[in-house]
Amino acid sequence: MKKLQFLALFLLLSGLETSAQVFDASIEKKIDVLLKKMTLKEKIGQMNQLSADDMETNYKVIQQGMAGSVLSITNPEIANKAQKIAVEQTRLGIPLIIGRDVIHGFKTIFPIPLGQAASFNPDLVENAARIAAIEASETGIRWTFAPMIDIARDPRWGRIAESCGEDPYLTSVMGVAMVKGFQGKNLSDPTSIAACAKHFAGYGAAEGGRDYNTTNITERQFRNTYLVPFEEAVKKADLATIMTAFNANDGIPSSGNEFLLKQMLRKEWNFKGFVVSDWASITEMVDHGFCTDNKEAAQKAINAGVDMEMVSGTYVAFVESLLKEKKINIETINDAVRNILRIKFKLGLFENPYVKGNTEAVFYKKEHLETAQKTAEESVVLLKNEAQILPLKNPKTIAVFGPLADAPHDQLGTWVFDGDKNHSVTPLQALKDQYGKNIKILYEPILKYSRDKDSTEFYKARKIAKEADVVLLFVGEESILSGEAHSLSNLNLQGVQSQLLATLAKTKTPIITVVLAGRPLTIEKEVKGSNAVLYAWHPGTMGGPALVNLLFGKANPSAKLPITFPKNVGQIPMYYSHLKTGRPANGSELNVENIPIEASQTSLGNKSYYLDSGNEPLFAFGFGLSYTTFEYGKTTLAKSVLKQDETIEISFSLKNTGNYDGAEVVQLYMRDIAGSIALPVKELKAFKRVELKAGESKNVKVDLKISDLVFYGIDMKKKVEAGKFDLWVGSSSVTGEKVSFEVQ
Ligand code: BGC
């Protein structure tokens, strides 16, 4: 008997391990009772999401029981009115779920997600999402279409701004943090909003970085790279919803992809939430050439497992006839409705459909702004600091130039629908507020916006720069140049910003360049031409004070790049965890500058290499400087031969050898030397933020379970393969001493 009890407990616990989607028997009972009462029409209604564009029409549709959700209501009175109709004027009184794109803040805007990922600080990121949820939920929003956890390795793709960058591990950690922040401790808390991981799946791998373009990801790449953050969000954060992607992978649009939606999501991961299409991604399956008409599109989406349709209305139009024609099955409809109702019950919408709408007390609260500022401080990456010019040391006169020094709208970044630029504190404003009394600040934008090509005021810039001790130049890209459908084929600074920098460089006044952008830009020559460079992404509402604190050393940069910075567009795709190839470059390659004339075909050696720009990026993944310096001691492993169920204990000393207190993001990379398939040259497996006072030293321990080294090998099974491994602990993906171990 005891043995049986033990077995049951073991099964329960191991079940929890494989799927942490919280199961609530009482909710399942309520769903069954409700589902039995529902007519087919009412079921179809639950699967339909309306857009808030025309609320007068929507009220009627809601009253007829033909809507389960409305997207983008942001006014609490309208939310309550719509909800009242659903709850009091429909037969079964099923509440609506109101969704909105709350991507990096609702009113208080945090750095773009790519910037947040640069913090390598999941606690801070979770807190940012929590605040976004607190502000949004006060208006009746109980569902956000975030986080976007697409692996993004092509900076031409404008949506890279919304991503956590190129790495599956970092994206997983950040994605889990965001889901936890949005959803709170319990979904039924009125400040909790259901998260929606998107876009499922592979959307970030669009050919050429052109948005919505085709992808060609193999099943193994899906499993080993692109799906990893989704699986983690489902299993580690009890993710409530998932959105299908726009792209067709290997010819199959995501909203009709049974492998992704059935095999992976439901069967292998046991996902219990609901799946929503992207905006009209169901009818776009006709444009893809995957369906002949909208009716077939509805059929394919339903059969693939898309539970709710965002705005395109094909479910309402065709489900009844598709059922009659036996092209879809009533059980599939019942399952979809169950999934939707489950989240509505979990959110407590049946008990608590209305919102107080006490927005004034909640929006832009002091502690929200403080967290936004801290998040921005921790997201800005110091790329160069020649002769320790930063932090600034008592300058008497500062010249401030550039189109982004005082651009309250653009510093907010892409996907900001609700944040108000009047609340933005710009770098110029913050500089004046904090130092205006003691430092002479000479400000001229010179260029009105990032694309401005008018250089007629350059003479002014030269004149002013000569009078100053230091130049602060704020360049980059406007927020509209990144985000959805904003792909670029050229990643140089827009307009004549580079020329402005070159002009200023002639004055010999030191130049600190601050780049505000939604993506990595190809800034090799601007980095050379500047004495220091801070990469600030689009830092949000409190970007100004954060940057001023960093410039003056009230805060010390600690962020690291969540994405490789290529030297030029031709190097893309460029990511640190690439495969080695059979002919890796070894550093002895010749290049276009020094190839002898009429060299013979094979005289250069045959290596996988760009003759004109090499294989080195401008800045590597994980790179980022501090005002202080850190010294890593020798890496020791507690054991060098380990079994599959063991944990590898890694320890080393870390010393702050500089003059400033600071935080170092310690990164642990691994390489599986030989497997049943070729594996990446390095993979991030863990990281840790370590705070150290100037001169302080700590012994740092990082534990890594051998079971975390799993991957899908030749037989498409997830397991660790025995063999030899290399490991590096360091401050970026290109540093660290190599140590080796073996797994038996
Ligand atoms: C985007 C989604 C977004 C949706 C709703 C689509 O165009 O791809 O990411 O959530 O619109 O606004």
Short mmCIF file of N, CA and C and ligand atoms in Angstrom, two decimals, residues 49 71-72 100-103 144-146 148 150 159 162 196 198-199 203 211-212 243-246 276-280 284 310-311 415 417 484, ligand 1:
data_model
loop_
_atom_site.label_atom_id
_atom_site.label_comp_id
_atom_site.label_asym_id
_atom_site.label_seq_id
_atom_site.Cartn_x
_atom_site.Cartn_y
_atom_site.Cartn_z
N GLN A 49 -13.12 37.00 -31.95
CA GLN A 49 -12.61 38.22 -31.32
C GLN A 49 -12.84 39.43 -32.24
N LEU A 71 -10.65 43.26 -28.79
CA LEU A 71 -9.25 43.67 -28.75
C LEU A 71 -9.15 45.18 -28.80
N SER A 72 -8.42 45.72 -27.84
CA SER A 72 -8.03 47.13 -27.82
C SER A 72 -9.06 48.12 -27.30
N ARG A 100 -5.16 43.56 -25.40
CA ARG A 100 -4.47 44.75 -25.91
C ARG A 100 -2.99 44.44 -26.05
N ASP A 101 -2.33 45.09 -26.97
CA ASP A 101 -0.89 44.94 -27.09
C ASP A 101 -0.19 45.79 -26.03
N VAL A 102 0.02 45.20 -24.88
CA VAL A 102 0.79 45.88 -23.82
C VAL A 102 2.17 45.25 -23.89
N ILE A 103 3.06 45.87 -24.63
CA ILE A 103 4.29 45.18 -25.01
C ILE A 103 5.46 45.51 -24.09
N THR A 144 -2.80 40.48 -22.44
CA THR A 144 -1.87 41.20 -23.32
C THR A 144 -1.32 40.28 -24.39
N PHE A 145 -1.04 40.84 -25.55
CA PHE A 145 -0.43 40.05 -26.62
C PHE A 145 1.08 40.16 -26.49
N ALA A 146 1.59 39.64 -25.43
CA ALA A 146 3.02 39.66 -25.14
C ALA A 146 3.29 38.53 -24.13
N MET A 148 6.64 38.68 -26.87
CA MET A 148 7.09 38.14 -28.15
C MET A 148 8.40 37.42 -27.89
N ASP A 150 9.93 35.31 -30.14
CA ASP A 150 10.52 34.81 -31.38
C ASP A 150 12.03 34.97 -31.31
N ARG A 159 10.89 43.83 -36.23
CA ARG A 159 10.30 43.32 -35.00
C ARG A 159 11.35 42.76 -34.04
N GLU A 162 11.03 44.03 -30.60
CA GLU A 162 10.06 43.44 -29.66
C GLU A 162 10.56 42.13 -29.07
N CYS A 196 0.28 36.26 -23.60
CA CYS A 196 0.12 35.56 -24.87
C CYS A 196 1.49 35.48 -25.53
N LYS A 198 4.02 34.90 -28.32
CA LYS A 198 3.86 34.99 -29.76
C LYS A 198 5.24 35.10 -30.39
N HIS A 199 5.38 34.81 -31.67
CA HIS A 199 4.36 34.34 -32.60
C HIS A 199 4.72 32.89 -32.89
N TYR A 203 8.52 32.95 -36.71
CA TYR A 203 8.29 34.22 -37.43
C TYR A 203 9.57 35.07 -37.57
N ASP A 211 9.67 41.47 -43.12
CA ASP A 211 8.56 41.02 -42.27
C ASP A 211 7.54 40.21 -43.08
N TYR A 212 6.97 39.25 -42.43
CA TYR A 212 5.93 38.34 -42.96
C TYR A 212 6.49 37.34 -43.97
N MET A 243 -0.23 32.93 -29.51
CA MET A 243 -0.71 33.48 -30.79
C MET A 243 0.05 32.82 -31.96
N THR A 244 -0.69 32.45 -32.97
CA THR A 244 -0.03 31.88 -34.14
C THR A 244 0.67 33.01 -34.92
N ALA A 245 1.61 32.61 -35.76
CA ALA A 245 2.42 33.60 -36.49
C ALA A 245 1.87 33.81 -37.91
N PHE A 246 2.39 34.84 -38.57
CA PHE A 246 1.96 35.14 -39.94
C PHE A 246 2.69 34.28 -40.99
N VAL A 276 -4.83 31.85 -30.07
CA VAL A 276 -5.52 32.88 -30.85
C VAL A 276 -4.73 33.07 -32.14
N SER A 277 -5.43 33.37 -33.21
CA SER A 277 -4.72 33.65 -34.47
C SER A 277 -4.11 35.03 -34.36
N ASP A 278 -3.20 35.36 -35.28
CA ASP A 278 -2.78 36.75 -35.35
C ASP A 278 -3.81 37.49 -36.19
N TRP A 279 -3.68 38.79 -36.24
CA TRP A 279 -4.64 39.66 -36.93
C TRP A 279 -4.86 39.18 -38.38
N ALA A 280 -6.04 38.61 -38.63
CA ALA A 280 -6.39 38.13 -39.97
C ALA A 280 -5.44 37.07 -40.52
N GLU A 284 -5.46 35.29 -44.25
CA GLU A 284 -4.21 35.44 -45.03
C GLU A 284 -3.70 34.10 -45.56
N MET A 310 -8.77 36.12 -34.44
CA MET A 310 -8.63 37.56 -34.27
C MET A 310 -9.19 38.26 -35.50
N VAL A 311 -10.25 38.94 -35.32
CA VAL A 311 -10.93 39.89 -36.23
C VAL A 311 -11.41 39.43 -37.62
N TRP A 415 5.56 49.90 -30.81
CA TRP A 415 4.45 49.27 -30.07
C TRP A 415 4.10 50.04 -28.80
N PHE A 417 1.03 52.23 -27.82
CA PHE A 417 -0.28 52.77 -28.19
C PHE A 417 -0.81 53.68 -27.09
N GLU A 484 6.66 46.28 -36.29
CA GLU A 484 6.00 45.46 -37.31
C GLU A 484 6.02 46.13 -38.68
C1 BGC B 1 0.76 41.61 -34.72
C2 BGC B 1 0.59 41.02 -33.35
C3 BGC B 1 -0.36 41.84 -32.52
C4 BGC B 1 -1.68 41.93 -33.26
C5 BGC B 1 -2.76 42.69 -32.51
C6 BGC B 1 -0.58 41.92 -35.37
O1 BGC B 1 -0.41 42.67 -36.52
O2 BGC B 1 1.51 40.73 -35.52
O3 BGC B 1 1.85 40.88 -32.72
O4 BGC B 1 -0.51 41.31 -31.25
O5 BGC B 1 -1.46 42.57 -34.50
O6 BGC B 1 -2.52 44.04 -32.48
#
